[in-house]
Amino acid sequence: MHSMPNKVFTFYRDGFRSMVVGRTLWKVILIKLFLIFAVLKVFFFSTNLHTAFHTDTERANYVLGNLTRLPAAR
Amino acid sequence: MGEQTLATVDWSRAQFALTAMYHWIFVPLTLGLSFLIAFFETIYVKTGNEDWKKLTKFWMTLFGVNFAIGVATGIIMEFQFGTNWSNYSWMVGDIFGAPLAVEGIFAFFIEATFFAVMFFGWSRVSKGFHLLSTWMVAIGSNLSAVWILVANGWMQYPTAMQFNPDKARFEMQSFVDVALSPAAVQKFTHTTSSSFLLSSLFVLGVSGLFLLQKRHQLMAKRSMVVASIFGLIATAFVAFNGDESAYHIAQRQPMKLAAMEGLYDGQNNAPVVAMGIINASKKPGDKEPSFVGKVEIPGLLSLLANREAGTFVPGVNDLVYGNPEKQIVGAKQRIASGQIAVTELANYKAAKERGDAAAAATALTTFNQHRDDLGYGYLKTAADAAPPVAPTFYAFHIMIALGTLFPIIFILVLYFAWKGNLEEKGWLNKLAFISLFLGYVASQAGWVVAEVGRQPWAIQGLLPVNVAGSNLSATNVQITFFMFLTIFTVLLVAEIRIMMKQIKIGPEA
């Protein structure tokens, strides 16, 4: 008699093995995730408030600095 | 982080619009087709007829293709919040952060369990459990759209929050009031029901193609009947909550309503413009005519906007320059108040930094008197408070025109299906096929109305987009814009090709 984790594992394994269109779709998903996380995230999304500052106080001060400039001073 | 420029903001807006519009190609079909599949499978389980199982599996395959290509497009938008809209992200983090994270986790578990059973479990679990899983995918998919739509509703109508000048954040005062605000409820109901409508058109379109090709006719007709019934019910909801939504827009975002109708000068007994050509050179405050030509329905706008015939509906000019007679405070006056709020916020910050508690308290008191106009303080001119009228007007009217056409198609399909000669009506099947694309046009137009119509605000009245953005270089944003454009186009072509292949194979796959 199989245990529940085994049954679940077998269910997913057999499911993935029997995929037809799914194989192509998974390739598309993996390529897309690679582009998003490995390319865009690293090269283009590297700078944000969390990486630019160490504490929430610094982040709040930075945003407040932006909020306290009137359009004429921009 | 460099200097923020107008070019950066505009490219960030273009990039976000591109991502959102691409994301919205996939989401509505996921939301609606999941329910249609659940209906198909329910009929299969009730009747035991294997044809319905085959039909269910066919639509499930197309659902899977759409879902797979659409996966993670929302993640790119979340990245953009952090990178391109960092001021905005920081300011709303207290309100949206946790619910959106919970939504992500919830969606993951739904997808990892019930989604897998739906696709892998046909011969591995009981009919009943499989059906339950299909329904759970439909319900879960729609529930996972709740929070992002609540967030959007809050941006249209910020409520149940208070601005904390120490943290530069909007802090939630009542979770329930944010989640159940009229704007949030309408945003969710209108968006989901219009997605059901789009999905019905998708099923109608593909089935219409089968009938035109004289392939899989029984399956196509059955699909069309179920989709038309679902589409008609969805249309009734869309019309009902669309009217409700327009009423609340009139009360809370009157500038958007004025742009939707191309109404520059407010009037009593205001008409609805049934169709018209906007005068492209018209600007707020000038004497140019608003339209090159138009056909109006007298008095209807007053009735729809205020639920009372003959009442006054403000136009763009009333809201920009004010109308003392109608006690409307215009953007011009609110800019003056907003500038005091911005100045006092700066004074408060400076007083705190030098440890002057008395000056900080004074500045804070004055700031609080003007804080509702904070966003107006960042506008350069009063006319900046008006959104682009032409795109808002045209998008709204395209949406309404198509929304009127769709139920007619559903009724015609049901009528000829009942007469038993649907497959002979080539013109209707061609129309059904074309309506597949028109459904997407209407859906995208709806978002153009919602988002372009509320410009210049990221958060209505409180934060304009030019302050919400990050201080990035415009070149960097331009590069990513074109990268996204390329990636999205390639993925869209991939989806269409995979889907076309499955449609060509049909339910025999």
Coordinates of C-alpha atoms in Angstrom, one line a residue:
Chain A
M1 CA 0.0 0.0 0.0
H2 CA 1.4 3.4 -1.0
S3 CA 1.6 6.3 1.4
M4 CA -0.1 9.6 0.6
P5 CA 3.2 11.4 -0.3
N6 CA 4.0 8.6 -2.7
K7 CA 0.6 8.7 -4.3
V8 CA 0.9 12.5 -4.7
F9 CA 4.4 12.1 -6.2
T10 CA 3.2 9.4 -8.6
F11 CA 0.1 11.5 -9.5
Y12 CA 2.3 14.5 -10.5
R13 CA 5.0 12.3 -12.1
D14 CA 2.5 10.4 -14.3
G15 CA 0.7 13.6 -15.1
F16 CA 3.8 15.4 -16.3
R17 CA 4.9 12.3 -18.3
S18 CA 1.6 12.0 -20.1
M19 CA 1.5 15.7 -21.2
V20 CA 1.3 16.4 -24.9
V21 CA 0.6 20.1 -25.4
G22 CA 1.8 20.7 -21.9
R23 CA 5.4 19.9 -22.9
T24 CA 5.5 22.8 -25.3
L25 CA 3.7 25.0 -22.8
W26 CA 6.2 24.2 -20.1
K27 CA 9.0 25.1 -22.4
V28 CA 7.4 28.5 -23.1
I29 CA 6.9 29.0 -19.3
L30 CA 10.5 28.1 -18.5
I31 CA 11.9 30.4 -21.2
K32 CA 9.6 33.2 -20.0
L33 CA 10.6 32.8 -16.3
F34 CA 14.2 32.7 -17.3
L35 CA 13.8 36.0 -19.3
I36 CA 11.9 37.6 -16.4
F37 CA 14.0 36.5 -13.5
A38 CA 17.5 35.9 -14.9
V39 CA 17.6 38.7 -17.6
L40 CA 15.2 41.5 -16.8
K41 CA 15.4 41.2 -13.0
V42 CA 19.2 41.2 -12.9
F43 CA 20.0 43.7 -15.6
F44 CA 17.0 46.1 -15.6
F45 CA 15.2 45.8 -12.3
S46 CA 18.3 45.9 -10.1
T47 CA 17.7 49.3 -8.5
N48 CA 14.7 50.0 -6.3
L49 CA 14.1 51.6 -2.8
H50 CA 14.9 48.3 -1.1
T51 CA 18.3 47.9 -2.8
A52 CA 19.2 51.6 -2.7
F53 CA 18.6 52.1 1.0
H54 CA 19.2 50.1 4.1
T55 CA 16.4 51.2 6.5
D56 CA 12.8 52.2 6.3
T57 CA 13.7 55.5 7.8
E58 CA 16.1 56.2 4.9
R59 CA 13.4 55.1 2.4
A60 CA 10.8 57.3 4.0
N61 CA 13.1 60.3 4.0
Y62 CA 13.9 59.8 0.4
V63 CA 10.2 59.6 -0.6
L64 CA 9.4 62.6 1.6
G65 CA 12.2 64.5 -0.2
N66 CA 10.4 63.8 -3.5
L67 CA 7.0 64.7 -2.0
T68 CA 8.2 68.1 -0.7
R69 CA 9.4 69.5 -3.9
L70 CA 6.9 71.9 -5.6
P71 CA 6.6 71.6 -9.4
A72 CA 8.5 74.9 -10.0
A73 CA 11.5 73.4 -8.2
R74 CA 11.4 70.2 -10.3
Chain B
M1 CA 18.9 56.9 -8.5
G2 CA 19.1 59.9 -10.9
E3 CA 16.9 62.8 -11.7
Q4 CA 13.3 62.1 -12.5
T5 CA 12.2 63.7 -15.8
L6 CA 9.0 63.9 -17.7
A7 CA 10.4 61.6 -20.4
T8 CA 11.1 59.0 -17.7
V9 CA 7.5 59.2 -16.4
D10 CA 6.0 59.0 -19.8
W11 CA 8.2 56.0 -20.8
S12 CA 7.3 54.3 -17.5
R13 CA 3.6 55.0 -18.1
A14 CA 4.0 53.5 -21.7
Q15 CA 5.8 50.5 -20.3
F16 CA 3.3 49.9 -17.6
A17 CA 0.4 50.3 -20.0
L18 CA 2.0 47.9 -22.4
T19 CA 2.5 45.3 -19.7
A20 CA -1.0 45.8 -18.3
M21 CA -2.6 45.5 -21.7
Y22 CA -0.6 42.4 -22.6
H23 CA -1.4 40.9 -19.2
W24 CA -5.1 41.7 -19.8
I25 CA -5.1 39.6 -23.0
F26 CA -4.8 36.5 -20.9
V27 CA -6.5 37.2 -17.6
P28 CA -10.1 37.7 -18.7
L29 CA -10.1 34.5 -20.7
T30 CA -8.7 32.6 -17.7
L31 CA -11.5 34.1 -15.5
G32 CA -14.4 33.3 -17.8
L33 CA -13.3 30.2 -19.6
S34 CA -12.6 28.4 -16.3
F35 CA -16.4 28.8 -15.5
L36 CA -17.5 27.7 -18.9
I37 CA -15.3 24.6 -18.6
A38 CA -16.9 23.9 -15.2
F39 CA -20.4 24.2 -16.8
F40 CA -19.4 21.8 -19.6
E41 CA -18.0 19.3 -17.2
T42 CA -21.0 19.6 -14.9
I43 CA -23.2 18.7 -17.9
Y44 CA -20.9 15.7 -18.6
V45 CA -21.1 14.4 -15.1
K46 CA -24.9 14.9 -15.0
T47 CA -25.5 13.2 -18.4
G48 CA -22.6 10.8 -18.5
N49 CA -22.4 11.6 -22.3
E50 CA -18.8 11.2 -23.4
D51 CA -19.2 13.9 -26.1
W52 CA -19.5 16.5 -23.3
K53 CA -16.2 15.1 -21.8
K54 CA -14.5 15.4 -25.1
L55 CA -15.8 19.0 -25.4
T56 CA -14.7 19.8 -21.9
K57 CA -11.2 18.5 -22.6
F58 CA -10.9 20.6 -25.8
W59 CA -11.8 23.9 -24.1
M60 CA -9.6 22.9 -21.2
T61 CA -6.6 22.5 -23.5
L62 CA -7.2 26.1 -24.9
F63 CA -7.6 27.3 -21.3
G64 CA -4.2 25.6 -20.5
V65 CA -2.5 27.3 -23.4
N66 CA -3.9 30.7 -22.5
F67 CA -3.0 30.2 -18.8
A68 CA 0.6 29.0 -19.5
I69 CA 1.4 31.9 -21.8
G70 CA -0.2 34.4 -19.4
V71 CA 1.7 33.0 -16.3
A72 CA 4.0 35.5 -14.7
T73 CA 3.0 38.5 -16.9
G74 CA 1.6 40.0 -13.7
I75 CA 5.0 39.5 -12.0
I76 CA 6.5 42.0 -14.5
M77 CA 3.9 44.6 -13.3
E78 CA 4.9 44.0 -9.7
F79 CA 8.6 44.5 -10.7
Q80 CA 7.6 47.7 -12.3
F81 CA 5.9 48.9 -9.2
G82 CA 9.2 48.6 -7.3
T83 CA 11.5 50.0 -10.0
N84 CA 9.5 52.5 -12.1
W85 CA 7.0 53.6 -9.4
S86 CA 9.0 53.5 -6.2
N87 CA 7.4 56.5 -4.6
Y88 CA 4.0 55.1 -5.2
S89 CA 5.0 51.7 -4.1
W90 CA 6.4 53.0 -0.9
M91 CA 3.4 55.1 -0.1
V92 CA 0.8 52.4 -0.6
G93 CA 2.9 49.5 0.8
D94 CA 0.9 49.4 4.0
I95 CA -2.4 49.1 2.2
F96 CA -1.6 46.7 -0.6
G97 CA 1.6 44.8 0.4
A98 CA 0.1 42.0 2.6
P99 CA -3.1 41.3 0.6
L100 CA -1.2 41.0 -2.7
A101 CA 1.3 38.6 -1.1
V102 CA -1.5 36.5 0.3
E103 CA -3.2 36.5 -3.1
G104 CA 0.0 35.2 -4.7
I105 CA 0.3 32.4 -2.2
F106 CA -3.4 31.5 -2.4
A107 CA -3.2 31.4 -6.2
F108 CA -0.1 29.2 -6.1
F109 CA -1.8 26.6 -3.8
I110 CA -5.0 26.6 -5.9
E111 CA -3.0 26.2 -9.1
A112 CA -0.6 23.5 -7.7
T113 CA -3.4 21.3 -6.4
F114 CA -6.8 21.7 -8.2
F115 CA -5.2 22.8 -11.4
A116 CA -3.1 19.6 -11.5
V117 CA -6.1 17.4 -10.7
M118 CA -8.1 19.2 -13.5
F119 CA -5.4 18.4 -16.1
F120 CA -3.8 15.2 -14.8
G121 CA -6.7 13.6 -12.9
W122 CA -9.3 12.5 -15.5
S123 CA -8.5 8.8 -15.0
R124 CA -6.9 9.1 -11.5
V125 CA -9.6 10.6 -9.3
S126 CA -13.4 10.1 -9.1
K127 CA -15.7 12.1 -11.5
G128 CA -17.0 14.1 -8.5
F129 CA -13.6 15.1 -7.2
H130 CA -12.5 16.0 -10.7
L131 CA -15.6 18.2 -11.1
L132 CA -14.9 19.8 -7.7
S133 CA -11.4 20.6 -8.8
T134 CA -12.6 22.2 -12.0
W135 CA -15.0 24.4 -10.0
M136 CA -12.2 25.2 -7.5
V137 CA -10.0 26.4 -10.4
A138 CA -12.8 28.6 -11.6
I139 CA -13.6 30.1 -8.2
G140 CA -9.9 30.3 -7.2
S141 CA -8.9 32.1 -10.4
N142 CA -11.6 34.7 -9.9
L143 CA -10.9 35.1 -6.2
S144 CA -7.2 35.6 -7.0
A145 CA -8.2 38.7 -9.0
V146 CA -9.9 40.2 -6.0
W147 CA -7.0 42.0 -4.3
I148 CA -5.5 43.5 -7.4
L149 CA -8.9 44.9 -8.3
V150 CA -9.5 46.2 -4.7
A151 CA -6.1 47.9 -5.0
N152 CA -7.2 49.5 -8.3
G153 CA -10.5 50.5 -6.8
W154 CA -8.7 52.2 -3.9
M155 CA -6.5 54.1 -6.4
Q156 CA -9.7 55.4 -8.1
Y157 CA -11.3 56.2 -4.8
P158 CA -8.8 56.3 -1.9
T159 CA -10.7 55.6 1.3
A160 CA -10.2 54.3 4.9
M161 CA -6.6 55.5 5.1
Q162 CA -4.6 58.3 6.6
F163 CA -1.4 59.8 5.4
N164 CA 1.5 59.4 7.8
P165 CA 3.9 62.4 7.2
D166 CA 6.7 60.7 9.3
K167 CA 6.7 57.6 7.1
A168 CA 5.5 59.2 3.9
R169 CA 2.9 56.4 3.7
F170 CA -0.9 56.0 3.4
E171 CA -1.8 53.8 6.4
M172 CA -5.0 51.7 6.4
Q173 CA -7.6 52.7 8.9
S174 CA -10.1 49.9 8.1
F175 CA -9.4 46.8 6.1
V176 CA -13.1 46.1 5.7
D177 CA -13.8 49.6 4.3
V178 CA -10.9 49.3 1.8
A179 CA -12.0 45.8 0.7
L180 CA -15.7 46.7 0.5
S181 CA -15.6 50.3 -0.8
P182 CA -18.1 50.8 -3.6
A183 CA -15.2 51.5 -6.0
A184 CA -13.6 48.1 -5.2
V185 CA -16.8 46.1 -5.3
Q186 CA -17.8 47.7 -8.7
K187 CA -14.3 47.2 -10.1
F188 CA -14.4 43.5 -9.2
T189 CA -17.9 42.8 -10.4
H190 CA -17.6 44.8 -13.6
T191 CA -14.2 43.3 -14.4
T192 CA -15.1 39.7 -13.7
S193 CA -18.5 39.8 -15.4
S194 CA -17.0 41.5 -18.5
S195 CA -14.4 38.7 -18.5
F196 CA -17.2 36.1 -18.5
L197 CA -18.6 38.0 -21.5
L198 CA -15.3 38.0 -23.3
S199 CA -14.8 34.2 -22.7
S200 CA -18.3 33.5 -24.0
L201 CA -17.3 35.4 -27.2
F202 CA -14.1 33.4 -27.4
V203 CA -16.1 30.1 -27.3
L204 CA -18.6 31.5 -29.7
G205 CA -15.8 32.6 -32.1
V206 CA -13.9 29.3 -32.2
S207 CA -17.1 27.3 -32.4
G208 CA -18.3 29.6 -35.2
L209 CA -15.1 28.8 -37.1
F210 CA -15.8 25.1 -36.7
L211 CA -19.3 25.6 -38.1
L212 CA -17.9 27.6 -41.0
Q213 CA -15.4 24.8 -41.7
K214 CA -18.2 22.2 -41.2
R215 CA -16.1 20.4 -38.6
H216 CA -17.1 19.2 -35.1
Q217 CA -20.5 20.7 -35.6
L218 CA -22.3 19.0 -32.7
M219 CA -19.6 20.1 -30.3
A220 CA -19.5 23.6 -31.7
K221 CA -23.3 24.0 -31.4
R222 CA -23.4 22.7 -27.9
S223 CA -20.5 25.0 -26.9
M224 CA -22.2 28.0 -28.5
V225 CA -25.5 27.4 -26.7
V226 CA -23.8 27.2 -23.3
A227 CA -21.6 30.2 -24.0
S228 CA -24.5 32.3 -25.3
I229 CA -26.5 31.6 -22.2
F230 CA -23.5 32.4 -20.0
G231 CA -22.7 35.5 -22.2
L232 CA -26.3 36.8 -21.9
I233 CA -26.3 36.5 -18.1
A234 CA -22.8 38.1 -18.0
T235 CA -24.1 40.9 -20.3
A236 CA -27.0 41.6 -17.9
F237 CA -24.5 41.9 -15.0
V238 CA -22.1 44.0 -17.0
A239 CA -24.9 46.4 -17.9
F240 CA -26.2 46.6 -14.4
N241 CA -22.8 47.1 -12.7
G242 CA -21.6 49.3 -15.6
D243 CA -24.5 51.7 -14.9
E244 CA -23.8 51.5 -11.1
S245 CA -20.1 52.2 -11.9
A246 CA -20.9 55.2 -14.1
Y247 CA -23.1 56.6 -11.2
H248 CA -20.3 56.3 -8.7
I249 CA -17.8 57.8 -11.2
A250 CA -20.1 60.7 -11.6
Q251 CA -20.1 61.2 -7.8
R252 CA -16.4 60.5 -7.1
Q253 CA -14.5 61.0 -10.4
P254 CA -16.6 63.6 -12.2
M255 CA -13.6 64.6 -14.4
K256 CA -13.5 61.1 -15.7
L257 CA -17.2 61.2 -16.6
A258 CA -16.8 64.5 -18.3
A259 CA -14.0 63.1 -20.4
M260 CA -16.0 59.9 -21.2
E261 CA -18.7 62.1 -22.6
G262 CA -16.5 64.9 -24.1
L263 CA -18.4 67.3 -21.9
Y264 CA -16.4 70.5 -21.5
D265 CA -19.1 72.9 -20.2
G266 CA -21.3 71.5 -17.6
Q267 CA -25.1 71.8 -18.1
N268 CA -28.5 70.9 -16.6
N269 CA -30.3 68.2 -18.4
A270 CA -27.0 67.1 -19.9
P271 CA -27.2 64.8 -23.0
V272 CA -25.4 61.5 -23.7
V273 CA -23.4 61.6 -26.9
A274 CA -24.5 58.5 -28.7
M275 CA -21.7 59.0 -31.3
G276 CA -19.4 61.8 -32.2
I277 CA -16.1 63.1 -33.5
I278 CA -14.1 64.9 -30.9
N279 CA -12.4 68.2 -31.9
A280 CA -8.8 67.2 -31.4
S281 CA -7.5 70.8 -31.0
K282 CA -9.9 71.6 -28.1
K283 CA -8.3 72.4 -24.8
P284 CA -9.8 73.2 -21.4
G285 CA -10.8 76.9 -21.2
D286 CA -10.7 77.7 -24.9
K287 CA -13.7 78.7 -27.0
E288 CA -13.3 75.9 -29.6
P289 CA -16.2 73.6 -30.1
S290 CA -15.9 70.2 -28.3
F291 CA -17.0 68.1 -31.3
V292 CA -16.7 68.2 -35.0
G293 CA -20.0 66.4 -35.1
K294 CA -22.2 64.5 -32.8
V295 CA -25.5 62.7 -32.2
E296 CA -27.0 63.3 -28.7
I297 CA -29.7 61.7 -26.5
P298 CA -31.0 64.7 -24.6
G299 CA -31.1 64.6 -20.8
L300 CA -29.8 61.1 -20.5
L301 CA -26.4 61.9 -18.9
S302 CA -28.1 63.9 -16.1
L303 CA -30.3 60.9 -15.4
L304 CA -27.5 58.4 -15.4
A305 CA -25.0 60.5 -13.5
N306 CA -27.4 61.8 -10.7
R307 CA -30.3 59.4 -11.0
E308 CA -32.5 62.5 -11.4
A309 CA -33.6 64.1 -14.7
G310 CA -32.6 67.6 -15.5
T311 CA -29.8 67.9 -12.9
F312 CA -26.5 69.5 -13.5
V313 CA -23.5 67.5 -14.7
P314 CA -20.1 69.3 -14.4
G315 CA -17.9 69.5 -17.4
V316 CA -14.1 69.6 -17.7
N317 CA -14.0 73.4 -17.5
D318 CA -16.1 73.5 -14.3
L319 CA -13.8 71.0 -12.7
V320 CA -10.6 72.7 -13.9
Y321 CA -11.6 76.4 -13.2
G322 CA -14.4 76.0 -10.7
N323 CA -18.0 77.0 -10.9
P324 CA -19.1 79.1 -7.9
E325 CA -22.7 79.1 -9.0
K326 CA -22.8 75.3 -8.6
Q327 CA -20.4 75.4 -5.7
I328 CA -17.7 73.4 -7.5
V329 CA -14.2 74.0 -6.4
G330 CA -12.0 73.7 -9.4
A331 CA -8.4 72.4 -9.8
K332 CA -7.2 76.0 -9.9
Q333 CA -8.3 76.6 -6.3
R334 CA -7.2 73.2 -5.2
I335 CA -3.7 73.7 -6.6
A336 CA -3.3 76.7 -4.3
S337 CA -4.4 74.6 -1.3
G338 CA -2.3 71.6 -2.4
Q339 CA 0.8 73.8 -2.6
I340 CA 0.3 74.9 1.0
A341 CA 0.1 71.2 1.9
V342 CA 3.4 70.4 0.1
T343 CA 5.1 73.4 1.6
E344 CA 3.9 72.6 5.1
L345 CA 5.0 69.0 4.6
A346 CA 8.4 70.3 3.8
N347 CA 8.4 72.6 6.8
Y348 CA 7.3 69.7 9.0
K349 CA 10.2 67.6 7.7
A350 CA 12.7 70.4 8.2
A351 CA 11.4 71.3 11.7
K352 CA 11.7 67.6 12.8
E353 CA 15.2 67.4 11.4
R354 CA 16.4 70.4 13.5
G355 CA 14.4 69.2 16.5
D356 CA 12.0 72.1 16.6
A357 CA 8.8 70.4 18.0
A358 CA 6.7 73.5 18.2
A359 CA 7.4 74.4 14.5
A360 CA 6.7 70.8 13.5
A361 CA 3.4 70.8 15.3
T362 CA 2.4 74.1 13.6
A363 CA 3.4 72.9 10.2
L364 CA 1.5 69.6 10.7
T365 CA -1.7 71.4 11.8
T366 CA -1.6 73.5 8.6
F367 CA -0.7 70.4 6.5
N368 CA -3.7 68.5 7.9
Q369 CA -6.0 71.3 6.9
H370 CA -4.9 71.0 3.3
R371 CA -3.9 67.3 3.0
D372 CA -6.9 66.4 0.9
D373 CA -5.5 68.6 -1.8
L374 CA -2.0 67.3 -1.5
G375 CA -1.9 65.8 -5.0
Y376 CA -3.0 69.1 -6.6
G377 CA 0.1 70.8 -5.2
Y378 CA 2.2 68.9 -7.7
L379 CA 0.3 70.0 -10.8
K380 CA 1.8 72.9 -12.7
T381 CA -1.4 74.2 -14.2
A382 CA -5.1 73.7 -13.6
A383 CA -5.5 72.2 -17.0
D384 CA -3.1 69.4 -16.0
A385 CA -6.0 68.0 -13.8
A386 CA -7.9 67.1 -17.0
P387 CA -7.3 63.6 -18.6
P388 CA -6.8 63.2 -22.4
V389 CA -10.4 63.6 -23.5
A390 CA -10.3 62.0 -27.0
P391 CA -8.9 58.6 -26.0
T392 CA -11.2 58.4 -23.0
F393 CA -14.3 59.4 -25.1
Y394 CA -13.5 57.0 -27.9
A395 CA -12.6 54.1 -25.7
F396 CA -15.8 54.5 -23.7
H397 CA -18.0 54.7 -26.8
I398 CA -16.3 51.7 -28.5
M399 CA -16.9 49.7 -25.3
I400 CA -20.6 50.7 -25.1
A401 CA -21.2 50.1 -28.8
L402 CA -19.7 46.6 -28.7
G403 CA -21.4 45.9 -25.4
T404 CA -24.7 46.6 -27.1
L405 CA -23.8 44.3 -30.1
F406 CA -22.7 41.3 -28.1
P407 CA -26.1 40.3 -26.5
I408 CA -27.7 40.6 -30.0
I409 CA -25.2 38.0 -31.2
F410 CA -25.9 35.7 -28.2
I411 CA -29.7 36.0 -28.8
L412 CA -29.3 35.3 -32.5
V413 CA -27.2 32.2 -31.8
L414 CA -29.7 30.9 -29.3
Y415 CA -32.6 31.6 -31.6
F416 CA -31.0 29.7 -34.6
A417 CA -29.8 26.9 -32.3
W418 CA -33.4 26.5 -31.1
K419 CA -34.6 26.5 -34.7
G420 CA -32.0 23.8 -35.4
N421 CA -30.3 25.6 -38.3
L422 CA -27.4 27.4 -36.7
E423 CA -24.8 25.6 -38.9
E424 CA -26.5 27.0 -42.0
K425 CA -26.2 30.6 -40.9
G426 CA -22.8 31.4 -42.3
W427 CA -23.2 35.2 -41.8
L428 CA -23.9 34.6 -38.0
N429 CA -20.9 32.2 -37.6
K430 CA -18.7 34.8 -39.4
L431 CA -20.0 37.4 -37.0
A432 CA -19.4 35.1 -34.1
F433 CA -15.8 34.6 -35.2
I434 CA -15.2 38.3 -35.6
S435 CA -16.8 38.9 -32.2
L436 CA -14.0 36.9 -30.6
F437 CA -11.6 39.8 -31.5
L438 CA -14.2 42.5 -30.8
G439 CA -14.5 41.1 -27.2
Y440 CA -10.8 41.8 -26.6
V441 CA -11.2 45.3 -28.1
A442 CA -14.1 46.0 -25.7
S443 CA -12.2 44.6 -22.8
Q444 CA -9.1 46.6 -23.4
A445 CA -11.2 49.7 -24.2
G446 CA -12.7 49.4 -20.7
W447 CA -9.3 49.6 -19.1
V448 CA -8.4 52.6 -21.2
V449 CA -11.5 54.4 -19.9
A450 CA -10.6 53.4 -16.3
E451 CA -7.0 54.3 -16.4
V452 CA -6.6 57.1 -19.1
G453 CA -9.7 58.7 -17.8
R454 CA -8.3 59.1 -14.3
Q455 CA -5.1 60.8 -15.4
P456 CA -3.1 62.6 -14.1
W457 CA -3.6 60.6 -10.9
A458 CA -1.8 57.5 -9.7
I459 CA -4.0 57.8 -6.6
Q460 CA -7.0 60.0 -7.2
G461 CA -6.5 63.5 -6.0
L462 CA -3.5 62.6 -3.8
L463 CA -0.6 61.5 -6.0
P464 CA -0.1 62.4 -9.6
V465 CA 1.9 60.1 -11.8
N466 CA 4.8 62.6 -12.2
V467 CA 5.5 62.3 -8.5
A468 CA 4.6 58.6 -8.2
G469 CA 7.5 57.5 -10.4
S470 CA 11.1 56.6 -9.7
N471 CA 14.2 58.7 -10.6
L472 CA 15.4 56.5 -13.4
S473 CA 17.1 57.4 -16.6
A474 CA 14.7 57.7 -19.5
T475 CA 17.1 55.6 -21.7
N476 CA 16.9 52.7 -19.3
V477 CA 13.2 52.7 -19.3
Q478 CA 13.1 53.0 -23.1
I479 CA 15.4 50.0 -23.5
T480 CA 13.2 47.9 -21.2
F481 CA 10.0 49.1 -23.0
F482 CA 11.3 47.8 -26.3
M483 CA 12.5 44.6 -24.7
F484 CA 9.1 44.0 -23.2
L485 CA 7.5 44.8 -26.5
T486 CA 9.7 42.2 -28.3
I487 CA 9.2 39.5 -25.6
F488 CA 5.4 40.1 -25.4
T489 CA 5.0 40.0 -29.1
V490 CA 7.0 36.8 -29.4
L491 CA 5.0 35.2 -26.6
L492 CA 1.7 36.3 -28.1
V493 CA 2.7 34.9 -31.5
A494 CA 3.7 31.6 -29.7
E495 CA 0.3 31.5 -28.0
I496 CA -1.7 32.1 -31.1
R497 CA 0.3 29.5 -33.0
I498 CA -0.1 26.9 -30.3
M499 CA -3.8 27.7 -30.0
M500 CA -4.4 27.6 -33.7
K501 CA -2.7 24.2 -33.8
Q502 CA -5.1 22.9 -31.1
I503 CA -8.1 24.4 -32.8
K504 CA -7.0 22.7 -36.1
I505 CA -6.7 19.4 -34.3
G506 CA -10.0 20.0 -32.6
P507 CA -11.6 17.9 -29.8
E508 CA -10.1 14.7 -31.2
A509 CA -6.7 15.5 -29.7

